[in-house]
Amino acid sequence: MSEPVHHARRDRPLLLVNTGDGKGKSTAAFGVVLRSWARGYRVGVYQFLKSGKWKIGEQAAASVLGAAGPAIVWEAMGDGWTWTSRDLDESADLAREGWAEVRRHIEAQTYDLLVLDEFTYPLSFGWVDTAEVVEVLVNRPGFQHVIVTGRDAPAALIDAADLVTEMRPIKHPFERGIKAQRGIEW
């Protein structure tokens, strides 16, 4: 892993939240991953619902980029979407284990940018304690940007964040029976 990035005096570590019912929450975070990687940031992406079986385009791109420069660490921490899970207790355990790993990385200041993708779901389901998460994120040591994505972001997380973007649906091809497509959705 590379050395931490030197920041300008005006820079401050930010907590960003991308939430809402519309598409683009994770995609917006992955855009920041790309920008940060280009600036030499140490980047970690932790996906809390997707399993390692689901191959997404952004992860493939991150692995190619990591071969050409600083590695982008990408971990799928879940067992799939809740509506496809065979065991929600196991899903909750995986989320708690994932948060414990992320917390260790925050304490160790492993990354300059950390993306907690779809992390609002374990919070809103009560699988991970929101008050603890907010406390850790607000008091994280050093210089670490954090982006949290997912629907139904808890009010305490929104209150703690420096930047909150709410994605809202206006029109979606799914409404016309068009299924998700490779290269557009994943």
Short mmCIF file of N, CA and C in Angstrom, two decimals:
data_model
loop_
_atom_site.label_atom_id
_atom_site.label_comp_id
_atom_site.label_asym_id
_atom_site.label_seq_id
_atom_site.Cartn_x
_atom_site.Cartn_y
_atom_site.Cartn_z
N MET A 1 0.86 -1.17 0.00
CA MET A 1 0.00 0.00 0.00
C MET A 1 0.91 1.23 0.00
N SER A 2 0.52 2.23 -0.73
CA SER A 2 1.33 3.45 -0.87
C SER A 2 1.22 4.33 0.37
N GLU A 3 2.04 5.36 0.38
CA GLU A 3 2.04 6.33 1.48
C GLU A 3 0.81 7.23 1.39
N PRO A 4 0.40 7.83 2.54
CA PRO A 4 -0.73 8.77 2.50
C PRO A 4 -0.44 9.96 1.58
N VAL A 5 -1.47 10.49 1.01
CA VAL A 5 -1.36 11.66 0.14
C VAL A 5 -1.15 12.90 1.00
N HIS A 6 -0.31 13.81 0.52
CA HIS A 6 -0.15 15.09 1.21
C HIS A 6 -1.24 16.03 0.72
N HIS A 7 -1.96 16.62 1.66
CA HIS A 7 -3.11 17.46 1.33
C HIS A 7 -2.76 18.94 1.48
N ALA A 8 -3.48 19.76 0.74
CA ALA A 8 -3.33 21.21 0.88
C ALA A 8 -3.87 21.64 2.24
N ARG A 9 -3.38 22.74 2.74
CA ARG A 9 -3.78 23.24 4.05
C ARG A 9 -5.30 23.43 4.14
N ARG A 10 -5.94 23.81 3.04
CA ARG A 10 -7.38 24.07 3.05
C ARG A 10 -8.22 22.79 3.09
N ASP A 11 -7.61 21.65 2.76
CA ASP A 11 -8.35 20.39 2.67
C ASP A 11 -8.79 19.91 4.05
N ARG A 12 -9.97 19.31 4.08
CA ARG A 12 -10.51 18.72 5.29
C ARG A 12 -11.07 17.35 4.94
N PRO A 13 -10.92 16.37 5.83
CA PRO A 13 -11.53 15.06 5.57
C PRO A 13 -13.05 15.18 5.62
N LEU A 14 -13.71 14.62 4.63
CA LEU A 14 -15.16 14.77 4.50
C LEU A 14 -15.88 13.43 4.66
N LEU A 15 -17.10 13.52 5.17
CA LEU A 15 -18.03 12.40 5.22
C LEU A 15 -19.14 12.73 4.23
N LEU A 16 -19.28 11.90 3.20
CA LEU A 16 -20.29 12.10 2.16
C LEU A 16 -21.31 10.98 2.23
N VAL A 17 -22.57 11.29 1.98
CA VAL A 17 -23.64 10.30 1.96
C VAL A 17 -24.41 10.47 0.66
N ASN A 18 -24.53 9.37 -0.10
CA ASN A 18 -25.37 9.32 -1.30
C ASN A 18 -26.55 8.42 -0.98
N THR A 19 -27.74 8.99 -0.91
CA THR A 19 -28.91 8.24 -0.50
C THR A 19 -30.08 8.55 -1.43
N GLY A 20 -31.22 7.98 -1.16
CA GLY A 20 -32.43 8.23 -1.94
C GLY A 20 -32.87 7.01 -2.73
N ASP A 21 -34.04 7.12 -3.35
CA ASP A 21 -34.64 6.00 -4.08
C ASP A 21 -34.18 5.92 -5.53
N GLY A 22 -33.47 6.92 -6.01
CA GLY A 22 -33.03 6.93 -7.41
C GLY A 22 -31.74 6.17 -7.62
N LYS A 23 -31.44 5.92 -8.88
CA LYS A 23 -30.21 5.24 -9.26
C LYS A 23 -29.04 6.20 -9.21
N GLY A 24 -27.84 5.66 -9.08
CA GLY A 24 -26.64 6.46 -9.20
C GLY A 24 -25.88 6.71 -7.93
N LYS A 25 -26.33 6.18 -6.80
CA LYS A 25 -25.65 6.42 -5.53
C LYS A 25 -24.24 5.82 -5.53
N SER A 26 -24.17 4.54 -5.87
CA SER A 26 -22.87 3.86 -5.92
C SER A 26 -22.04 4.39 -7.08
N THR A 27 -22.68 4.60 -8.21
CA THR A 27 -21.96 5.10 -9.39
C THR A 27 -21.29 6.43 -9.10
N ALA A 28 -21.97 7.32 -8.39
CA ALA A 28 -21.37 8.60 -8.03
C ALA A 28 -20.16 8.38 -7.12
N ALA A 29 -20.27 7.47 -6.17
CA ALA A 29 -19.14 7.17 -5.28
C ALA A 29 -17.97 6.60 -6.08
N PHE A 30 -18.26 5.74 -7.05
CA PHE A 30 -17.20 5.14 -7.85
C PHE A 30 -16.52 6.17 -8.74
N GLY A 31 -17.24 7.21 -9.11
CA GLY A 31 -16.62 8.32 -9.83
C GLY A 31 -15.58 9.02 -8.97
N VAL A 32 -15.88 9.18 -7.68
CA VAL A 32 -14.92 9.77 -6.75
C VAL A 32 -13.74 8.82 -6.55
N VAL A 33 -14.00 7.51 -6.55
CA VAL A 33 -12.91 6.53 -6.47
C VAL A 33 -11.93 6.75 -7.63
N LEU A 34 -12.47 6.89 -8.82
CA LEU A 34 -11.63 7.11 -10.00
C LEU A 34 -10.81 8.39 -9.86
N ARG A 35 -11.46 9.46 -9.47
CA ARG A 35 -10.78 10.75 -9.29
C ARG A 35 -9.70 10.65 -8.21
N SER A 36 -10.02 10.01 -7.11
CA SER A 36 -9.06 9.88 -6.01
C SER A 36 -7.87 9.02 -6.40
N TRP A 37 -8.14 7.91 -7.08
CA TRP A 37 -7.05 7.05 -7.55
C TRP A 37 -6.10 7.85 -8.44
N ALA A 38 -6.65 8.68 -9.32
CA ALA A 38 -5.81 9.48 -10.23
C ALA A 38 -4.94 10.47 -9.46
N ARG A 39 -5.33 10.82 -8.24
CA ARG A 39 -4.55 11.73 -7.40
C ARG A 39 -3.61 10.98 -6.45
N GLY A 40 -3.55 9.67 -6.61
CA GLY A 40 -2.63 8.88 -5.78
C GLY A 40 -3.18 8.48 -4.43
N TYR A 41 -4.47 8.63 -4.19
CA TYR A 41 -5.07 8.25 -2.91
C TYR A 41 -5.03 6.73 -2.74
N ARG A 42 -4.90 6.33 -1.50
CA ARG A 42 -5.10 4.93 -1.12
C ARG A 42 -6.61 4.75 -0.99
N VAL A 43 -7.18 3.85 -1.77
CA VAL A 43 -8.64 3.73 -1.87
C VAL A 43 -9.09 2.33 -1.46
N GLY A 44 -10.13 2.29 -0.63
CA GLY A 44 -10.78 1.04 -0.26
C GLY A 44 -12.26 1.13 -0.51
N VAL A 45 -12.81 0.10 -1.17
CA VAL A 45 -14.25 0.01 -1.43
C VAL A 45 -14.75 -1.24 -0.73
N TYR A 46 -15.74 -1.06 0.13
CA TYR A 46 -16.33 -2.18 0.86
C TYR A 46 -17.82 -2.21 0.55
N GLN A 47 -18.25 -3.27 -0.13
CA GLN A 47 -19.66 -3.41 -0.50
C GLN A 47 -20.34 -4.32 0.51
N PHE A 48 -21.39 -3.80 1.13
CA PHE A 48 -21.99 -4.50 2.26
C PHE A 48 -23.10 -5.48 1.90
N LEU A 49 -23.64 -5.43 0.70
CA LEU A 49 -24.67 -6.40 0.34
C LEU A 49 -24.21 -7.34 -0.76
N LYS A 50 -23.48 -6.84 -1.71
CA LYS A 50 -23.08 -7.68 -2.84
C LYS A 50 -22.11 -8.76 -2.38
N SER A 51 -22.27 -9.92 -2.97
CA SER A 51 -21.33 -11.01 -2.69
C SER A 51 -20.22 -10.98 -3.73
N GLY A 52 -19.18 -11.72 -3.47
CA GLY A 52 -18.07 -11.79 -4.41
C GLY A 52 -18.44 -12.47 -5.72
N LYS A 53 -19.59 -13.12 -5.76
CA LYS A 53 -20.03 -13.82 -6.99
C LYS A 53 -20.51 -12.84 -8.05
N TRP A 54 -20.95 -11.66 -7.62
CA TRP A 54 -21.52 -10.69 -8.55
C TRP A 54 -20.40 -9.86 -9.13
N LYS A 55 -20.10 -10.01 -10.40
CA LYS A 55 -19.00 -9.29 -11.04
C LYS A 55 -19.52 -7.99 -11.63
N ILE A 56 -19.05 -6.88 -11.08
CA ILE A 56 -19.52 -5.58 -11.56
C ILE A 56 -18.42 -4.88 -12.33
N GLY A 57 -18.82 -4.05 -13.27
CA GLY A 57 -17.89 -3.37 -14.15
C GLY A 57 -16.91 -2.47 -13.42
N GLU A 58 -17.38 -1.76 -12.42
CA GLU A 58 -16.49 -0.85 -11.69
C GLU A 58 -15.37 -1.60 -10.99
N GLN A 59 -15.68 -2.78 -10.46
CA GLN A 59 -14.65 -3.57 -9.80
C GLN A 59 -13.63 -4.06 -10.81
N ALA A 60 -14.08 -4.46 -11.99
CA ALA A 60 -13.15 -4.89 -13.04
C ALA A 60 -12.24 -3.73 -13.45
N ALA A 61 -12.80 -2.55 -13.59
CA ALA A 61 -12.00 -1.37 -13.95
C ALA A 61 -11.00 -1.05 -12.84
N ALA A 62 -11.43 -1.16 -11.59
CA ALA A 62 -10.54 -0.86 -10.46
C ALA A 62 -9.36 -1.82 -10.45
N SER A 63 -9.58 -3.07 -10.81
CA SER A 63 -8.48 -4.01 -10.80
C SER A 63 -7.48 -3.70 -11.91
N VAL A 64 -7.95 -3.24 -13.06
CA VAL A 64 -7.04 -2.83 -14.14
C VAL A 64 -6.26 -1.58 -13.72
N LEU A 65 -6.97 -0.62 -13.14
CA LEU A 65 -6.30 0.60 -12.67
C LEU A 65 -5.25 0.27 -11.62
N GLY A 66 -5.59 -0.63 -10.72
CA GLY A 66 -4.65 -1.00 -9.65
C GLY A 66 -3.38 -1.63 -10.19
N ALA A 67 -3.47 -2.25 -11.35
CA ALA A 67 -2.27 -2.83 -11.97
C ALA A 67 -1.38 -1.74 -12.56
N ALA A 68 -1.97 -0.57 -12.85
CA ALA A 68 -1.23 0.53 -13.48
C ALA A 68 -0.79 1.60 -12.48
N GLY A 69 -1.18 1.47 -11.24
CA GLY A 69 -0.86 2.48 -10.24
C GLY A 69 -1.22 1.95 -8.87
N PRO A 70 -1.55 2.85 -7.94
CA PRO A 70 -1.91 2.38 -6.60
C PRO A 70 -3.09 1.41 -6.66
N ALA A 71 -3.02 0.36 -5.87
CA ALA A 71 -4.10 -0.62 -5.83
C ALA A 71 -5.37 0.00 -5.25
N ILE A 72 -6.49 -0.42 -5.78
CA ILE A 72 -7.78 -0.08 -5.20
C ILE A 72 -8.28 -1.36 -4.55
N VAL A 73 -8.36 -1.36 -3.23
CA VAL A 73 -8.82 -2.54 -2.52
C VAL A 73 -10.33 -2.59 -2.64
N TRP A 74 -10.87 -3.73 -3.06
CA TRP A 74 -12.31 -3.87 -3.31
C TRP A 74 -12.78 -5.15 -2.66
N GLU A 75 -13.64 -5.03 -1.67
CA GLU A 75 -14.14 -6.19 -0.93
C GLU A 75 -15.66 -6.25 -0.98
N ALA A 76 -16.18 -7.40 -1.36
CA ALA A 76 -17.62 -7.66 -1.29
C ALA A 76 -17.86 -8.37 0.04
N MET A 77 -18.61 -7.72 0.93
CA MET A 77 -18.74 -8.20 2.30
C MET A 77 -20.05 -8.97 2.56
N GLY A 78 -20.95 -8.99 1.60
CA GLY A 78 -22.27 -9.56 1.86
C GLY A 78 -22.49 -10.90 1.18
N ASP A 79 -23.73 -11.33 1.22
CA ASP A 79 -24.10 -12.60 0.58
C ASP A 79 -25.18 -12.38 -0.47
N GLY A 80 -25.37 -11.15 -0.89
CA GLY A 80 -26.36 -10.85 -1.91
C GLY A 80 -27.47 -9.99 -1.36
N TRP A 81 -28.38 -9.61 -2.21
CA TRP A 81 -29.50 -8.75 -1.81
C TRP A 81 -30.37 -9.45 -0.79
N THR A 82 -30.96 -8.71 0.12
CA THR A 82 -31.75 -9.29 1.19
C THR A 82 -32.89 -10.14 0.67
N TRP A 83 -33.47 -9.76 -0.46
CA TRP A 83 -34.61 -10.53 -0.97
C TRP A 83 -34.16 -11.85 -1.62
N THR A 84 -32.85 -12.03 -1.81
CA THR A 84 -32.36 -13.31 -2.33
C THR A 84 -31.63 -14.11 -1.26
N SER A 85 -31.46 -13.56 -0.08
CA SER A 85 -30.72 -14.24 0.99
C SER A 85 -31.49 -15.44 1.49
N ARG A 86 -30.77 -16.51 1.71
CA ARG A 86 -31.39 -17.71 2.28
C ARG A 86 -31.41 -17.64 3.81
N ASP A 87 -30.56 -16.77 4.37
CA ASP A 87 -30.42 -16.71 5.83
C ASP A 87 -30.10 -15.27 6.24
N LEU A 88 -31.12 -14.51 6.64
CA LEU A 88 -30.91 -13.11 7.01
C LEU A 88 -30.05 -12.95 8.26
N ASP A 89 -30.06 -13.95 9.14
CA ASP A 89 -29.17 -13.88 10.31
C ASP A 89 -27.72 -13.92 9.85
N GLU A 90 -27.43 -14.76 8.87
CA GLU A 90 -26.06 -14.82 8.32
C GLU A 90 -25.72 -13.50 7.61
N SER A 91 -26.69 -12.94 6.90
CA SER A 91 -26.47 -11.64 6.25
C SER A 91 -26.12 -10.58 7.27
N ALA A 92 -26.83 -10.57 8.40
CA ALA A 92 -26.57 -9.60 9.47
C ALA A 92 -25.18 -9.83 10.06
N ASP A 93 -24.81 -11.10 10.27
CA ASP A 93 -23.47 -11.41 10.79
C ASP A 93 -22.39 -10.92 9.85
N LEU A 94 -22.58 -11.12 8.54
CA LEU A 94 -21.61 -10.65 7.56
C LEU A 94 -21.47 -9.13 7.59
N ALA A 95 -22.59 -8.45 7.76
CA ALA A 95 -22.55 -6.98 7.84
C ALA A 95 -21.78 -6.53 9.08
N ARG A 96 -22.01 -7.19 10.20
CA ARG A 96 -21.28 -6.84 11.43
C ARG A 96 -19.79 -7.12 11.28
N GLU A 97 -19.46 -8.27 10.68
CA GLU A 97 -18.05 -8.59 10.43
C GLU A 97 -17.42 -7.58 9.48
N GLY A 98 -18.16 -7.18 8.47
CA GLY A 98 -17.67 -6.18 7.53
C GLY A 98 -17.41 -4.86 8.21
N TRP A 99 -18.33 -4.42 9.07
CA TRP A 99 -18.15 -3.17 9.80
C TRP A 99 -16.93 -3.27 10.72
N ALA A 100 -16.73 -4.41 11.38
CA ALA A 100 -15.56 -4.58 12.25
C ALA A 100 -14.27 -4.43 11.44
N GLU A 101 -14.24 -5.01 10.24
CA GLU A 101 -13.06 -4.87 9.39
C GLU A 101 -12.85 -3.42 8.96
N VAL A 102 -13.91 -2.76 8.53
CA VAL A 102 -13.81 -1.35 8.12
C VAL A 102 -13.34 -0.51 9.30
N ARG A 103 -13.89 -0.76 10.45
CA ARG A 103 -13.50 0.02 11.64
C ARG A 103 -11.99 -0.13 11.92
N ARG A 104 -11.47 -1.35 11.77
CA ARG A 104 -10.02 -1.56 11.96
C ARG A 104 -9.22 -0.72 10.95
N HIS A 105 -9.69 -0.66 9.71
CA HIS A 105 -9.00 0.13 8.69
C HIS A 105 -9.08 1.63 8.99
N ILE A 106 -10.21 2.07 9.53
CA ILE A 106 -10.33 3.49 9.91
C ILE A 106 -9.35 3.80 11.03
N GLU A 107 -9.32 2.96 12.05
CA GLU A 107 -8.41 3.17 13.18
C GLU A 107 -6.94 3.14 12.72
N ALA A 108 -6.63 2.28 11.75
CA ALA A 108 -5.25 2.16 11.25
C ALA A 108 -4.92 3.21 10.19
N GLN A 109 -5.93 3.98 9.77
CA GLN A 109 -5.76 5.01 8.73
C GLN A 109 -5.18 4.40 7.45
N THR A 110 -5.74 3.27 7.06
CA THR A 110 -5.27 2.53 5.89
C THR A 110 -5.51 3.28 4.59
N TYR A 111 -6.62 4.02 4.52
CA TYR A 111 -7.04 4.64 3.26
C TYR A 111 -7.16 6.16 3.36
N ASP A 112 -7.01 6.81 2.21
CA ASP A 112 -7.32 8.23 2.09
C ASP A 112 -8.79 8.41 1.72
N LEU A 113 -9.34 7.43 0.99
CA LEU A 113 -10.76 7.42 0.62
C LEU A 113 -11.30 6.04 0.89
N LEU A 114 -12.41 6.00 1.60
CA LEU A 114 -13.06 4.74 1.94
C LEU A 114 -14.52 4.84 1.51
N VAL A 115 -14.96 3.89 0.68
CA VAL A 115 -16.36 3.85 0.23
C VAL A 115 -17.04 2.68 0.94
N LEU A 116 -18.13 3.00 1.63
CA LEU A 116 -18.95 1.99 2.30
C LEU A 116 -20.23 1.87 1.49
N ASP A 117 -20.17 1.03 0.47
CA ASP A 117 -21.25 0.92 -0.50
C ASP A 117 -22.40 0.10 0.05
N GLU A 118 -23.60 0.64 -0.07
CA GLU A 118 -24.84 0.01 0.40
C GLU A 118 -24.81 -0.23 1.91
N PHE A 119 -24.08 0.62 2.62
CA PHE A 119 -23.93 0.48 4.06
C PHE A 119 -25.15 1.00 4.82
N THR A 120 -25.98 1.82 4.18
CA THR A 120 -27.17 2.30 4.89
C THR A 120 -28.13 1.16 5.20
N TYR A 121 -28.09 0.09 4.39
CA TYR A 121 -29.02 -1.03 4.62
C TYR A 121 -28.75 -1.73 5.95
N PRO A 122 -27.51 -2.15 6.25
CA PRO A 122 -27.28 -2.75 7.57
C PRO A 122 -27.62 -1.80 8.72
N LEU A 123 -27.47 -0.49 8.48
CA LEU A 123 -27.85 0.47 9.52
C LEU A 123 -29.36 0.51 9.70
N SER A 124 -30.08 0.67 8.59
CA SER A 124 -31.54 0.80 8.70
C SER A 124 -32.21 -0.51 9.12
N PHE A 125 -31.56 -1.65 8.84
CA PHE A 125 -32.10 -2.95 9.28
C PHE A 125 -31.79 -3.22 10.75
N GLY A 126 -30.93 -2.38 11.36
CA GLY A 126 -30.55 -2.59 12.75
C GLY A 126 -29.46 -3.65 12.92
N TRP A 127 -28.82 -4.07 11.85
CA TRP A 127 -27.77 -5.07 11.92
C TRP A 127 -26.49 -4.49 12.51
N VAL A 128 -26.24 -3.21 12.25
CA VAL A 128 -25.07 -2.51 12.76
C VAL A 128 -25.59 -1.26 13.47
N ASP A 129 -25.02 -0.95 14.63
CA ASP A 129 -25.50 0.16 15.44
C ASP A 129 -25.15 1.51 14.80
N THR A 130 -26.16 2.28 14.45
CA THR A 130 -25.95 3.57 13.79
C THR A 130 -25.18 4.54 14.68
N ALA A 131 -25.50 4.58 15.96
CA ALA A 131 -24.81 5.52 16.87
C ALA A 131 -23.31 5.22 16.91
N GLU A 132 -22.96 3.95 16.94
CA GLU A 132 -21.54 3.57 16.95
C GLU A 132 -20.86 3.99 15.65
N VAL A 133 -21.52 3.72 14.53
CA VAL A 133 -20.97 4.07 13.22
C VAL A 133 -20.73 5.57 13.13
N VAL A 134 -21.73 6.35 13.52
CA VAL A 134 -21.60 7.82 13.46
C VAL A 134 -20.45 8.27 14.35
N GLU A 135 -20.36 7.73 15.53
CA GLU A 135 -19.28 8.08 16.45
C GLU A 135 -17.91 7.79 15.82
N VAL A 136 -17.74 6.62 15.23
CA VAL A 136 -16.47 6.24 14.61
C VAL A 136 -16.17 7.15 13.42
N LEU A 137 -17.17 7.39 12.58
CA LEU A 137 -16.93 8.21 11.39
C LEU A 137 -16.64 9.67 11.73
N VAL A 138 -17.35 10.21 12.69
CA VAL A 138 -17.13 11.61 13.08
C VAL A 138 -15.75 11.79 13.72
N ASN A 139 -15.31 10.80 14.47
CA ASN A 139 -14.05 10.91 15.22
C ASN A 139 -12.92 10.12 14.57
N ARG A 140 -13.02 9.83 13.28
CA ARG A 140 -11.96 9.05 12.63
C ARG A 140 -10.65 9.84 12.67
N PRO A 141 -9.56 9.13 12.89
CA PRO A 141 -8.26 9.80 13.01
C PRO A 141 -7.69 10.20 11.65
N GLY A 142 -6.74 11.10 11.68
CA GLY A 142 -6.01 11.45 10.47
C GLY A 142 -6.86 12.10 9.41
N PHE A 143 -6.50 11.84 8.16
CA PHE A 143 -7.19 12.44 7.01
C PHE A 143 -7.79 11.32 6.17
N GLN A 144 -9.09 11.08 6.36
CA GLN A 144 -9.78 10.02 5.64
C GLN A 144 -11.12 10.53 5.16
N HIS A 145 -11.29 10.55 3.84
CA HIS A 145 -12.62 10.82 3.29
C HIS A 145 -13.41 9.51 3.34
N VAL A 146 -14.70 9.60 3.64
CA VAL A 146 -15.56 8.42 3.68
C VAL A 146 -16.83 8.75 2.91
N ILE A 147 -17.24 7.81 2.05
CA ILE A 147 -18.51 7.93 1.33
C ILE A 147 -19.38 6.73 1.72
N VAL A 148 -20.60 7.01 2.15
CA VAL A 148 -21.57 5.97 2.49
C VAL A 148 -22.70 6.05 1.46
N THR A 149 -23.09 4.90 0.89
CA THR A 149 -24.18 4.90 -0.08
C THR A 149 -25.31 3.99 0.38
N GLY A 150 -26.49 4.22 -0.20
CA GLY A 150 -27.65 3.37 0.02
C GLY A 150 -28.90 4.16 0.33
N ARG A 151 -30.02 3.52 0.16
CA ARG A 151 -31.32 4.14 0.45
C ARG A 151 -31.52 4.29 1.95
N ASP A 152 -32.43 5.17 2.30
CA ASP A 152 -32.88 5.31 3.69
C ASP A 152 -31.75 5.56 4.68
N ALA A 153 -30.86 6.48 4.35
CA ALA A 153 -29.78 6.82 5.28
C ALA A 153 -30.39 7.30 6.59
N PRO A 154 -29.92 6.79 7.72
CA PRO A 154 -30.45 7.22 9.01
C PRO A 154 -30.21 8.72 9.23
N ALA A 155 -31.13 9.35 9.93
CA ALA A 155 -31.04 10.79 10.20
C ALA A 155 -29.73 11.15 10.89
N ALA A 156 -29.26 10.32 11.82
CA ALA A 156 -28.02 10.63 12.54
C ALA A 156 -26.83 10.66 11.59
N LEU A 157 -26.82 9.79 10.60
CA LEU A 157 -25.74 9.78 9.61
C LEU A 157 -25.82 11.02 8.73
N ILE A 158 -27.02 11.37 8.32
CA ILE A 158 -27.22 12.58 7.50
C ILE A 158 -26.77 13.82 8.28
N ASP A 159 -27.14 13.89 9.55
CA ASP A 159 -26.76 15.03 10.37
C ASP A 159 -25.24 15.14 10.52
N ALA A 160 -24.56 14.01 10.60
CA ALA A 160 -23.10 14.00 10.80
C ALA A 160 -22.34 14.30 9.51
N ALA A 161 -22.97 14.07 8.37
CA ALA A 161 -22.26 14.19 7.08
C ALA A 161 -21.96 15.63 6.71
N ASP A 162 -20.89 15.80 5.94
CA ASP A 162 -20.53 17.10 5.39
C ASP A 162 -21.27 17.37 4.09
N LEU A 163 -21.55 16.33 3.34
CA LEU A 163 -22.23 16.44 2.05
C LEU A 163 -23.23 15.30 1.93
N VAL A 164 -24.48 15.61 1.65
CA VAL A 164 -25.51 14.60 1.45
C VAL A 164 -26.17 14.87 0.12
N THR A 165 -26.21 13.85 -0.71
CA THR A 165 -26.91 13.94 -1.99
C THR A 165 -28.02 12.91 -1.99
N GLU A 166 -29.23 13.37 -2.33
CA GLU A 166 -30.36 12.46 -2.42
C GLU A 166 -30.70 12.24 -3.89
N MET A 167 -30.58 11.01 -4.33
CA MET A 167 -30.95 10.64 -5.69
C MET A 167 -32.45 10.34 -5.69
N ARG A 168 -33.16 10.91 -6.64
CA ARG A 168 -34.59 10.62 -6.71
C ARG A 168 -34.95 10.19 -8.13
N PRO A 169 -35.81 9.21 -8.23
CA PRO A 169 -36.17 8.71 -9.57
C PRO A 169 -37.13 9.66 -10.27
N ILE A 170 -36.89 9.88 -11.53
CA ILE A 170 -37.81 10.64 -12.38
C ILE A 170 -38.41 9.68 -13.42
N LYS A 171 -37.52 8.90 -14.03
CA LYS A 171 -37.93 7.97 -15.07
C LYS A 171 -36.91 6.84 -15.08
N HIS A 172 -37.36 5.61 -15.28
CA HIS A 172 -36.46 4.47 -15.28
C HIS A 172 -36.94 3.46 -16.32
N PRO A 173 -36.03 2.86 -17.09
CA PRO A 173 -36.45 1.89 -18.11
C PRO A 173 -37.17 0.68 -17.52
N PHE A 174 -36.90 0.34 -16.27
CA PHE A 174 -37.57 -0.78 -15.62
C PHE A 174 -39.10 -0.60 -15.64
N GLU A 175 -39.54 0.66 -15.57
CA GLU A 175 -40.98 0.96 -15.60
C GLU A 175 -41.62 0.53 -16.91
N ARG A 176 -40.80 0.39 -17.97
CA ARG A 176 -41.30 -0.06 -19.27
C ARG A 176 -40.95 -1.52 -19.54
N GLY A 177 -40.54 -2.23 -18.49
CA GLY A 177 -40.24 -3.64 -18.62
C GLY A 177 -38.83 -3.94 -19.12
N ILE A 178 -37.98 -2.95 -19.18
CA ILE A 178 -36.60 -3.16 -19.64
C ILE A 178 -35.75 -3.57 -18.44
N LYS A 179 -35.16 -4.74 -18.53
CA LYS A 179 -34.36 -5.26 -17.42
C LYS A 179 -32.99 -4.58 -17.35
N ALA A 180 -32.33 -4.75 -16.20
CA ALA A 180 -30.99 -4.20 -15.98
C ALA A 180 -30.03 -4.74 -17.03
N GLN A 181 -29.10 -3.88 -17.46
CA GLN A 181 -28.19 -4.24 -18.53
C GLN A 181 -26.73 -4.08 -18.12
N ARG A 182 -25.93 -5.03 -18.55
CA ARG A 182 -24.47 -4.96 -18.32
C ARG A 182 -23.94 -3.69 -18.95
N GLY A 183 -23.06 -3.02 -18.26
CA GLY A 183 -22.48 -1.77 -18.77
C GLY A 183 -23.27 -0.53 -18.41
N ILE A 184 -24.53 -0.71 -18.06
CA ILE A 184 -25.37 0.40 -17.62
C ILE A 184 -25.65 0.24 -16.12
N GLU A 185 -26.09 -0.92 -15.72
CA GLU A 185 -26.46 -1.16 -14.33
C GLU A 185 -25.32 -1.73 -13.49
N TRP A 186 -24.45 -2.53 -14.11
CA TRP A 186 -23.35 -3.12 -13.34
C TRP A 186 -22.14 -3.33 -14.20
#
